[in-house]
Coordinates of C-alpha atoms in Angstrom, one line a residue:
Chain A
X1 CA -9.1 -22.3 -10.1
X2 CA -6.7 -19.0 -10.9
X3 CA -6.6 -18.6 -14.3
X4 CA -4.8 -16.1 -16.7
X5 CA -7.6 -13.9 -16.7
X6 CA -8.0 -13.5 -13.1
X7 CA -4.7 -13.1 -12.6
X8 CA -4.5 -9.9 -15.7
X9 CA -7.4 -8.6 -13.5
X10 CA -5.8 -8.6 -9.9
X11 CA -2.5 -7.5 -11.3
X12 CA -3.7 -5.1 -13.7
X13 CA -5.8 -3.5 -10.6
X14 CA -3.1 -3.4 -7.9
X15 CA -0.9 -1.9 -10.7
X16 CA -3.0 1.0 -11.7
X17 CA -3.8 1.5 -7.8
X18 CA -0.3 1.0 -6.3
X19 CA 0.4 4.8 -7.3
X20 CA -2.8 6.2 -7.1
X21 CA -2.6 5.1 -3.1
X22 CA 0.9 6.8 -3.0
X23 CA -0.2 10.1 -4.7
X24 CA -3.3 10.3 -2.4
X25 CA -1.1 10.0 0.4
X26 CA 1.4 12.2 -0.6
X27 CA -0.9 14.8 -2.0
X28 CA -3.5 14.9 0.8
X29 CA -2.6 13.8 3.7
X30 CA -4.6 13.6 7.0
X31 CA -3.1 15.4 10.4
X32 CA -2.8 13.2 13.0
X33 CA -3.2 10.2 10.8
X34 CA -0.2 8.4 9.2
X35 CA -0.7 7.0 5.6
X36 CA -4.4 8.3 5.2
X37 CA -5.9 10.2 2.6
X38 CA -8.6 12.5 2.7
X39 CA -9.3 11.9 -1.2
X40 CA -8.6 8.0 -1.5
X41 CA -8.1 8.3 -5.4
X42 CA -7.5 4.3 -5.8
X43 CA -11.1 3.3 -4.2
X44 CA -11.9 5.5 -7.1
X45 CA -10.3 2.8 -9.5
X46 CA -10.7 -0.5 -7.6
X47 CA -15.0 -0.1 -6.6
X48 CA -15.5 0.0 -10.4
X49 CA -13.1 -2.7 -11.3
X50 CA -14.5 -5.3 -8.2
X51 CA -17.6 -4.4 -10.0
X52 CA -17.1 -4.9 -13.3
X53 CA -14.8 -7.9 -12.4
X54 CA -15.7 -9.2 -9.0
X55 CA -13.6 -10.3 -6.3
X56 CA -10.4 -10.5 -8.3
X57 CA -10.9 -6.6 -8.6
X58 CA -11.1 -6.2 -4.8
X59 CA -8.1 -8.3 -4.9
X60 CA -5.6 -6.1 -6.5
X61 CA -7.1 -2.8 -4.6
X62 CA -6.3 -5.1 -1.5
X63 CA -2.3 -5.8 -2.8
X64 CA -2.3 -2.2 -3.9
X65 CA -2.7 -0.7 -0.8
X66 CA -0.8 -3.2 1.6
X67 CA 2.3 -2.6 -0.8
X68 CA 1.7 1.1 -0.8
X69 CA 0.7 1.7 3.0
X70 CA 2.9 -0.9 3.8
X71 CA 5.7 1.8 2.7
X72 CA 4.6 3.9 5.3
X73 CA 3.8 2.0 8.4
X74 CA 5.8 -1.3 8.2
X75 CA 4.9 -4.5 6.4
X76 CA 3.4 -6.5 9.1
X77 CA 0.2 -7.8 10.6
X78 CA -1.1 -4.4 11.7
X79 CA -1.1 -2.9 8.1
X80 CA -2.0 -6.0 6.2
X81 CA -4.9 -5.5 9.1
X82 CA -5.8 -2.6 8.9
X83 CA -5.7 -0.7 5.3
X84 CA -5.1 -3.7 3.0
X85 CA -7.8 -5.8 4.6
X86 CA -10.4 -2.8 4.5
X87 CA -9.4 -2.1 0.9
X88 CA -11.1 -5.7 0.0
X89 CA -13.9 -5.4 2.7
X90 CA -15.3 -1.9 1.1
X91 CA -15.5 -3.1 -2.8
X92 CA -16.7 -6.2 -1.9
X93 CA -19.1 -4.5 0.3
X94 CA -20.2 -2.4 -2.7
X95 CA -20.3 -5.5 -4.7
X96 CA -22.5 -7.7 -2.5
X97 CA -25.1 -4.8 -2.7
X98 CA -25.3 -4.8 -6.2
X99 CA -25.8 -8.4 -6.0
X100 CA -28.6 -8.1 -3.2
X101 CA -30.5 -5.3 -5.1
X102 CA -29.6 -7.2 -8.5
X103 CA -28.1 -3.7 -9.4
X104 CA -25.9 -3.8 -12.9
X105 CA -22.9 -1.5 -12.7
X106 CA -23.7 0.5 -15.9
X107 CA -25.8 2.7 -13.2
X108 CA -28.3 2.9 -16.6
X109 CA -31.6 2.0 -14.4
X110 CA -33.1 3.7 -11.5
X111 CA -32.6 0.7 -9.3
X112 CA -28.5 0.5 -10.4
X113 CA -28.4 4.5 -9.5
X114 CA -29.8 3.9 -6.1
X115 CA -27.8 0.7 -5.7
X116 CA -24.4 2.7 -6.2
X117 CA -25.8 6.3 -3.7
X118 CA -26.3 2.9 -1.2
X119 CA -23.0 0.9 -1.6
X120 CA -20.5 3.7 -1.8
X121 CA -21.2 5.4 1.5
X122 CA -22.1 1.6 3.3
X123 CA -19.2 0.4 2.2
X124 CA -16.8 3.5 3.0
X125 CA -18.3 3.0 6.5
X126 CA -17.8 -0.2 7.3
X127 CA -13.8 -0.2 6.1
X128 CA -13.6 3.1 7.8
X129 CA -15.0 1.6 10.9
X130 CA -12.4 -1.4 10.3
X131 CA -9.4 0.3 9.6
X132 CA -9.6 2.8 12.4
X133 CA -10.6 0.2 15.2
X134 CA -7.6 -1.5 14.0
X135 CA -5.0 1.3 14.1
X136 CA -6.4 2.3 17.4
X137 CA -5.6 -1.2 18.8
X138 CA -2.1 -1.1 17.6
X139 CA -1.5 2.4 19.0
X140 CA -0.9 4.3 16.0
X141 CA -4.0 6.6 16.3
X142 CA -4.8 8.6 19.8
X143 CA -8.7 7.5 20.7
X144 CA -10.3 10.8 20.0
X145 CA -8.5 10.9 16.1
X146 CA -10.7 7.3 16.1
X147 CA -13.8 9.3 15.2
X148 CA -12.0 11.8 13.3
X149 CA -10.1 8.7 11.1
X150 CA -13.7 7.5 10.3
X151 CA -15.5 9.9 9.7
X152 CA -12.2 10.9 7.3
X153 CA -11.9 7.8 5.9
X154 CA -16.3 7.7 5.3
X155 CA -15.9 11.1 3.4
X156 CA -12.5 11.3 1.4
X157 CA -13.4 7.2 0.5
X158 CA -17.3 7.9 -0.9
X159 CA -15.8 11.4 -2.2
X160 CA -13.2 10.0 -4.5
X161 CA -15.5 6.8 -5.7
X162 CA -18.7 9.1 -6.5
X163 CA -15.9 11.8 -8.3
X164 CA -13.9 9.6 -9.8
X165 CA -15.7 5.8 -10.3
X166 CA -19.0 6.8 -11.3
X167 CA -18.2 8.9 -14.5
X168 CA -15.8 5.6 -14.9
X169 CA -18.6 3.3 -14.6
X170 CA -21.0 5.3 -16.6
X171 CA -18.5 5.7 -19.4
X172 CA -17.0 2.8 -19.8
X173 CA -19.0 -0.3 -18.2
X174 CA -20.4 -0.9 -22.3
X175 CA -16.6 -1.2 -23.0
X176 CA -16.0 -3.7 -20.5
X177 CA -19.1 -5.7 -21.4
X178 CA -17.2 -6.9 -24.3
X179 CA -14.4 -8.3 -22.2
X180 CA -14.9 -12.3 -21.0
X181 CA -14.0 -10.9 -17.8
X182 CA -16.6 -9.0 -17.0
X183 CA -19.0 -10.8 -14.6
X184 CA -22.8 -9.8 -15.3
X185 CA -24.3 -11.5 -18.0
X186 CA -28.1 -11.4 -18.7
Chain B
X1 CA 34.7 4.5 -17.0
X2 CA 31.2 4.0 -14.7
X3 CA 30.7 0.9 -13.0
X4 CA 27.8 -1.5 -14.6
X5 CA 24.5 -0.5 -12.8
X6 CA 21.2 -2.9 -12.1
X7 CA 18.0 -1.3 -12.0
X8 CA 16.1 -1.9 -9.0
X9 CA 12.8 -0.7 -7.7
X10 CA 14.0 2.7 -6.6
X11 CA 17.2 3.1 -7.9
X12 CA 20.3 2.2 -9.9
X13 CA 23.0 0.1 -8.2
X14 CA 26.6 -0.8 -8.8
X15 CA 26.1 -4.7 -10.2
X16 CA 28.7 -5.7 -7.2
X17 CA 26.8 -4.1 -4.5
X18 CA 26.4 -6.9 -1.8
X19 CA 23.2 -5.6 -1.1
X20 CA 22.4 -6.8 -4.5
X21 CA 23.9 -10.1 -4.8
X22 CA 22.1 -11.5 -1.6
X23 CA 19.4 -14.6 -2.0
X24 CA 16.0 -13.1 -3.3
X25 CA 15.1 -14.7 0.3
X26 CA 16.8 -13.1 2.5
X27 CA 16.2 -9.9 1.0
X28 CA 12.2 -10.8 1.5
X29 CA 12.8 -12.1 4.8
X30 CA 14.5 -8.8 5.6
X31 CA 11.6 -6.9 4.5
X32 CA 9.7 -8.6 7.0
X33 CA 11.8 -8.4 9.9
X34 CA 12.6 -5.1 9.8
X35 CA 9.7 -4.1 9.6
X36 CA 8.5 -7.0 12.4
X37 CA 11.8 -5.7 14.9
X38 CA 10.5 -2.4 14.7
X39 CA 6.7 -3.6 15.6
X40 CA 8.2 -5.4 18.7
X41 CA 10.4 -2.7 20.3
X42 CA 8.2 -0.4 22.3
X43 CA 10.9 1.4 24.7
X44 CA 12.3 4.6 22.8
X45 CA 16.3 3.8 23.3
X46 CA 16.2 0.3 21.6
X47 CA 14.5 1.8 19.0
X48 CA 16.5 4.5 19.1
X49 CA 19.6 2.2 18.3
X50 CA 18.0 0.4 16.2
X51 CA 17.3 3.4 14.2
X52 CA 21.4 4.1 14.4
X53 CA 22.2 0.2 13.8
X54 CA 19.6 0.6 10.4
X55 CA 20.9 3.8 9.3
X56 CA 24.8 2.8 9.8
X57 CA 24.1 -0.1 7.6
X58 CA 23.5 2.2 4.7
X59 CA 27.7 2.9 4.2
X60 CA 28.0 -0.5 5.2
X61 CA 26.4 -1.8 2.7
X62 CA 27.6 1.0 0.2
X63 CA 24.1 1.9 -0.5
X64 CA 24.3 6.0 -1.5
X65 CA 23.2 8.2 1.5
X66 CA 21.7 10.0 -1.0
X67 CA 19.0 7.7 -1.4
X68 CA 17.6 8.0 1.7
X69 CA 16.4 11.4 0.4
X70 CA 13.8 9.3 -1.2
X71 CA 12.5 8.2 2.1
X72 CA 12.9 11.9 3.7
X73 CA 9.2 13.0 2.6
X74 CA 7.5 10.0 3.6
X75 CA 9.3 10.6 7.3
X76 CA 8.0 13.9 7.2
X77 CA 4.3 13.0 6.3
X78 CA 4.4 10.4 9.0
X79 CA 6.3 12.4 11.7
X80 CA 3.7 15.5 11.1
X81 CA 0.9 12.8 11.4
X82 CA 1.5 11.7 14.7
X83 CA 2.6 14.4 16.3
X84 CA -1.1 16.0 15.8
X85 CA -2.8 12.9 17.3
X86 CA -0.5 12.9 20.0
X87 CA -0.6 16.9 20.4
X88 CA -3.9 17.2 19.7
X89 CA -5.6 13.7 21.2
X90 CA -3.8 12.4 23.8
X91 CA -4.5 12.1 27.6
X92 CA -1.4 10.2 28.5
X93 CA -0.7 11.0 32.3
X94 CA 2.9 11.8 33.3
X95 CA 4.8 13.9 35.9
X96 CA 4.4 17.1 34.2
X97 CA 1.5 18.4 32.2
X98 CA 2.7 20.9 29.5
X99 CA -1.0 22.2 28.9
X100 CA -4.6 21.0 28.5
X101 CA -6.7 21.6 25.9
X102 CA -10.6 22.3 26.0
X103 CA -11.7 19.6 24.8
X104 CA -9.9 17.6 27.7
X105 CA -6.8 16.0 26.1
X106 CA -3.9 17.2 27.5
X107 CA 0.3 17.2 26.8
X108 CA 2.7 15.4 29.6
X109 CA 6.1 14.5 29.7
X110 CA 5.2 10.8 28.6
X111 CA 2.9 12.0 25.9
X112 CA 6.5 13.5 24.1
X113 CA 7.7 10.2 25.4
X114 CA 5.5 7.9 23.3
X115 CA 5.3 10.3 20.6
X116 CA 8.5 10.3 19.6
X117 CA 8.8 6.5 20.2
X118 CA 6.1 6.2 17.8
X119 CA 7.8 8.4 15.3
X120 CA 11.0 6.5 15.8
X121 CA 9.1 3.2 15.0
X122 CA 7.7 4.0 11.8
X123 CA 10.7 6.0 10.8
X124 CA 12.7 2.4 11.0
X125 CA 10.2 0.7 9.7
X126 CA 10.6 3.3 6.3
X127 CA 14.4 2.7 6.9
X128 CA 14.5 -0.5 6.5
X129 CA 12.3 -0.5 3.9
X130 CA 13.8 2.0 1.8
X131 CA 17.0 -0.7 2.0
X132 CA 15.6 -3.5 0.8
X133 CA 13.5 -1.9 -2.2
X134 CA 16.8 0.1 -3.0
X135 CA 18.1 -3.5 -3.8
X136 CA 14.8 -5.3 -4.8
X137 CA 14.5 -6.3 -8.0
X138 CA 10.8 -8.2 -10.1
X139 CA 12.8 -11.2 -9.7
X140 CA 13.8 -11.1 -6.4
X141 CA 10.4 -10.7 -5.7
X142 CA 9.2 -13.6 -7.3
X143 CA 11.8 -16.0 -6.3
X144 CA 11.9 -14.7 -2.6
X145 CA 8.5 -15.0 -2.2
X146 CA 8.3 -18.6 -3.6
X147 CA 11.3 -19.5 -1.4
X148 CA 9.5 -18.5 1.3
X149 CA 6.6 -20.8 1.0
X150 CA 4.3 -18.3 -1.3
X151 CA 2.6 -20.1 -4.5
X152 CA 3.8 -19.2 -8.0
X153 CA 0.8 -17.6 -8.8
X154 CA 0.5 -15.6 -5.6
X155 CA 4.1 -14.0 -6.0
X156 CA 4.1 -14.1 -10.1
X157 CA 0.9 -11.4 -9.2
X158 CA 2.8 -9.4 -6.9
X159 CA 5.7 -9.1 -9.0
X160 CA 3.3 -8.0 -12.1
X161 CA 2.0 -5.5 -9.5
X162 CA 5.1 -3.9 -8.8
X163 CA 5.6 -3.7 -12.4
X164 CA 2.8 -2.5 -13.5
X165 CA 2.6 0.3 -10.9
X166 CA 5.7 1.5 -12.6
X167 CA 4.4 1.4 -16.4
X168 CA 1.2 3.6 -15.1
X169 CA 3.1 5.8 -13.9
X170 CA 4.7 6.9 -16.9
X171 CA 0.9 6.4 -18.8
X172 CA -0.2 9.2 -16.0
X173 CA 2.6 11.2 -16.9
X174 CA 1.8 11.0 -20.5
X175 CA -1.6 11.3 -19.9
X176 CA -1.2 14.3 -18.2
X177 CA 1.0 16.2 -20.4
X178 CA -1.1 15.3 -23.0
X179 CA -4.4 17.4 -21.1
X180 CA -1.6 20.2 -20.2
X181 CA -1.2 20.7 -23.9
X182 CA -5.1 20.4 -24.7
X183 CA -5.3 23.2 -22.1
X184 CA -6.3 21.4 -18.9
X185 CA -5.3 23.0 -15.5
X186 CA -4.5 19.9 -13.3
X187 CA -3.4 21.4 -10.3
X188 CA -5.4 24.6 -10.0
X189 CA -8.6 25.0 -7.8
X190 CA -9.4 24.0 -4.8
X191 CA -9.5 20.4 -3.2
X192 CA -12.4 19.5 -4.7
X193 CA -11.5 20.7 -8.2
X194 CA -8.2 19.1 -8.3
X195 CA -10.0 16.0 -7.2
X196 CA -12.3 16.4 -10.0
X197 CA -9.2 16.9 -12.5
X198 CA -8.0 13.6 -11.6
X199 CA -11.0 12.2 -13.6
X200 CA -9.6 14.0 -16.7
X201 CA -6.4 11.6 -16.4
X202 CA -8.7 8.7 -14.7
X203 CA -11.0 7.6 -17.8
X204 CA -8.4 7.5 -20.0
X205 CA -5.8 5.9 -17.0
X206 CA -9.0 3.1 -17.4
X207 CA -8.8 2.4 -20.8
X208 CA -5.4 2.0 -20.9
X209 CA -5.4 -0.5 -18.1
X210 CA -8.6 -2.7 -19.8
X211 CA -6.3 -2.7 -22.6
X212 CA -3.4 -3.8 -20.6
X213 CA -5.7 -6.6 -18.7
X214 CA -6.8 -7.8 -22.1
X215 CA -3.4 -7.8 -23.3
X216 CA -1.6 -9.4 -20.6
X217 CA -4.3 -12.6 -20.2
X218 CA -3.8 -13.0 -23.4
X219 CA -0.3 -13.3 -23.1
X220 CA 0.0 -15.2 -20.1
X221 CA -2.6 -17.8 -21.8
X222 CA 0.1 -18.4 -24.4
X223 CA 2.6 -18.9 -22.3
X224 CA 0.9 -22.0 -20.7
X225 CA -0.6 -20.1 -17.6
X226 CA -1.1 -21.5 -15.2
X227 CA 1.4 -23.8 -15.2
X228 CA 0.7 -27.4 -15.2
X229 CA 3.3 -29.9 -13.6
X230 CA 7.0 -29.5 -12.4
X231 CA 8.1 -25.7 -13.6
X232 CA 11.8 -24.7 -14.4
X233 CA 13.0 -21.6 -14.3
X234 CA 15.6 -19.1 -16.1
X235 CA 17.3 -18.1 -12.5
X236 CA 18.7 -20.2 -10.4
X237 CA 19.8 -18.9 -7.1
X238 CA 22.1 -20.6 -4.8
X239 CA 22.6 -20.1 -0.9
X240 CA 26.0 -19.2 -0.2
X241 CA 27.9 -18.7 2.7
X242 CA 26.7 -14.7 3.2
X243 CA 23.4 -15.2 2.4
X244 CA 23.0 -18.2 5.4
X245 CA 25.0 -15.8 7.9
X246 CA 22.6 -12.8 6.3
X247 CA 19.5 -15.4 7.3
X248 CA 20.8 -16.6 10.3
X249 CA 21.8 -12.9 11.6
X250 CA 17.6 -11.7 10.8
X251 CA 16.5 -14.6 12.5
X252 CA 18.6 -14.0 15.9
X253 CA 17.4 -9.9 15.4
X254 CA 13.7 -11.2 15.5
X255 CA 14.8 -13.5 18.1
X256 CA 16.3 -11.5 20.3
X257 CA 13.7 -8.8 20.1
X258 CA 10.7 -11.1 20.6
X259 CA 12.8 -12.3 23.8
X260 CA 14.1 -9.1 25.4
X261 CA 10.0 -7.7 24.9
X262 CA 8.7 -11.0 26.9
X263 CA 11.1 -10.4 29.5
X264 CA 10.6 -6.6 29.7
X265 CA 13.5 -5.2 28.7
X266 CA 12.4 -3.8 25.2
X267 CA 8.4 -2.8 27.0
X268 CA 7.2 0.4 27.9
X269 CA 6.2 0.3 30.6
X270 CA 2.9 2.3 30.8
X271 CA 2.6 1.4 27.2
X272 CA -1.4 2.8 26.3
X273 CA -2.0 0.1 23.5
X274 CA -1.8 -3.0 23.2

């Protein structure tokens, strides 16, 4: 059932990530690949938000982008594909590792630290993986930018969430417990 | 005395604009087939045209050609993109090979050929775009997107994500002027330090948008969210005679496209991708 809540929380997130997308395109761009970043600024936003929040998080990163890439290459099946799918896949991703390893994301313990060095790069990869395979199917990429599109999209994605969400998530997960959102309770 | 202006998503526009007066729905629907036409055509002088036939409906339409400015560094980004993946990774035979590289990709005629067709394609696809959100108001969005089939919810959400994009853009602004004036360097350094200077604006960026989430579910909880039963609402928008010709005239574009592709005449041949 979509509540109010859920919907502050996806709309909220695809707000605060709608120009965080277009100012990492903008400000560094990729050669050779249209609408990619090498410092994806919003996964930065929307991996700490998925996992404070859950899916609903992952949610608005995945509107986000589609609106924002969707600028840039077209709004049809290939980008809602390609960049907006992979923008839910790689917090989720992150997500379903902290749930494996029973990880919290106020990256406090040991086990939360090692859960984040894990899910950050896995789940960079796999989207990376994703996204490229995708643009490469619809022509937009050449096949040897494939390799150099993921292993792009591996660095600038675990780049900007290690700079930019774990200071977020170290900071202000204790703020965030407070909210009814927030979906770890002991 | 200046005409009365309507704010849209990127600009301002003269109330009577007919651009502006069309069904939320067909300005949705044009969104998607624009975009969709431009997806379709692969051979370079349809697109070409279409290009023309997209631009040309700027004047016609008595949208500013000054707005396209807007869209001018987005084309840029996109047209320097792929022409290094096609300069750089291509091996796309064709009558004449312009050079090879060493690490075996090489430059023909028909790598220019499908490089500029891609350019062309995502340059209509930002065309078209740029013309619809020139005219694309929250509550077009909203009421297009439910006339088009979409839930309440799911296009009351996109809406508040178009419109809160907008409000964090002036709370990064603020934010940011605010850490000029405290001394912080935002754009100095190299990539990695300006990275790292976006976490200066980001934890505060954070807060602000908790604060905001909070806020707003507590709002849309008073207003009876989700609603329950039959809804009314404060718009009501009527089909008239230009929006159904409007329709009618997308849906023979996608039409026609889709048709003139199966039976070749829009392929390219030699195509590389699927």
């Amino acid at each position: 059932m979509i509540d109010a809540r859920k919907v502050a929380v996806t709309a909220v997130t695809a707000g605060i990530c709608l120009p965080l997308a277009l100012f990492a395109i903008i400000l560094i761009p990729i050669p050779g690949l249209p609408a990619a970043s090498g410092f994806w600024i919003p996964a930065g936003f929307y991996f700490p938000l998925t996992l404070w929040f859950g899916i609903w998080g992952a949610l608005g990163g995945h509107i986000a982008t589609f609106l924002a890439m969707g600028y840039f290459q077209g709004y049809t099946l290939h980008v809602w594909l390609d960049g907006a799918i992979g923008d839910l896949i790689a917090p989720l991703c992150a997500l379903l590792i902290f749930k494996l390893m029973d990880a919290r994301p106020d990256l406090q313990r040991k086990k939360d630290r090692i859960a984040w060095l894990i899910a950050v790069p896995v789940a960079s990869l796999v989207c990376g993986l994703w996204v490229h395979t995708v643009n490469l199917l619809f022509g937009v990429i050449t096949p040897p930018f494939w390799w150099v599109g993921v292993v792009t999209y591996f660095i600038g994605d675990s780049l900007a969430v290690f700079i930019v969400g774990t200071p977020l998530l170290r900071t202000l997960t204790s703020f965030v417990k407070q909210s009814p959102m927030y979906i770890w309770r002991e | 005395m200046d005409k009365l202006k309507t704010k849209t998503f990127l600009t301002y526009l003269d109330s009577s604009n007919p651009l502006l007066l069309l069904h939320p729905c067909v300005k949705v629907l044009a969104l998607i087939i624009f975009n969709v036409v431009a997806w379709i055509i692969e051979a370079p002088i349809p697109l070409l045209a279409y290009f023309v036939a997209l631009a040309s409906l700027y004047p016609v339409l008595r949208v500013p050609f000054r707005s396209l400015a807007k869209a001018l560094p987005y084309l840029l980004l996109v047209a320097q993109a792929v022409t290094v993946s096609y300069i750089l990774g291509s091996k796309i035979p064709g009558s004449v090979v312009y050079f090879e590289l060493p690490w075996g990709s090489f430059v023909s005629d028909r790598t220019l050929m499908y490089m500029v067709t891609v350019m062309l394609r995502i340059s209509c696809m930002i065309l078209g775009s740029t013309l619809v959100f020139l005219s694309l108001r929250d509550v077009d969005l909203v009421y297009g997107l439910m006339g088009l089939g979409f839930p309440f919810t799911a296009a009351f959400t996109i809406a508040l994500s178009m419109r809160f994009s907008i409000l964090f853009i002036e709370d990064y602004a603020r934010i940011s002027e605010a850490m000029l004036l405290k001394g912080a360097r935002l754009d100095a350094g190299n990539v990695i330090e300006r990275a790292r200077s976006v976490l200066l604006t980001g934890v505060p960026l954070m807060v602000l948008a908790l604060k905001r989430m909070q806020e707003l579910s507590y709002v849309l909880e008073l207003k009876g969210f989700p609603p329950k039963g039959k809804r009314t609402y404060i718009y009501e928008f009527v089909w008239k005679q230009e929006d159904v010709v409007a329709a009618i005239l997308l849906a023979v574009l996608l039409a026609t496209s889709a048709l003139l592709r199966i039976l070749g005449l829009f392929g390219f041949p030699g195509w590389p991708f699927v």
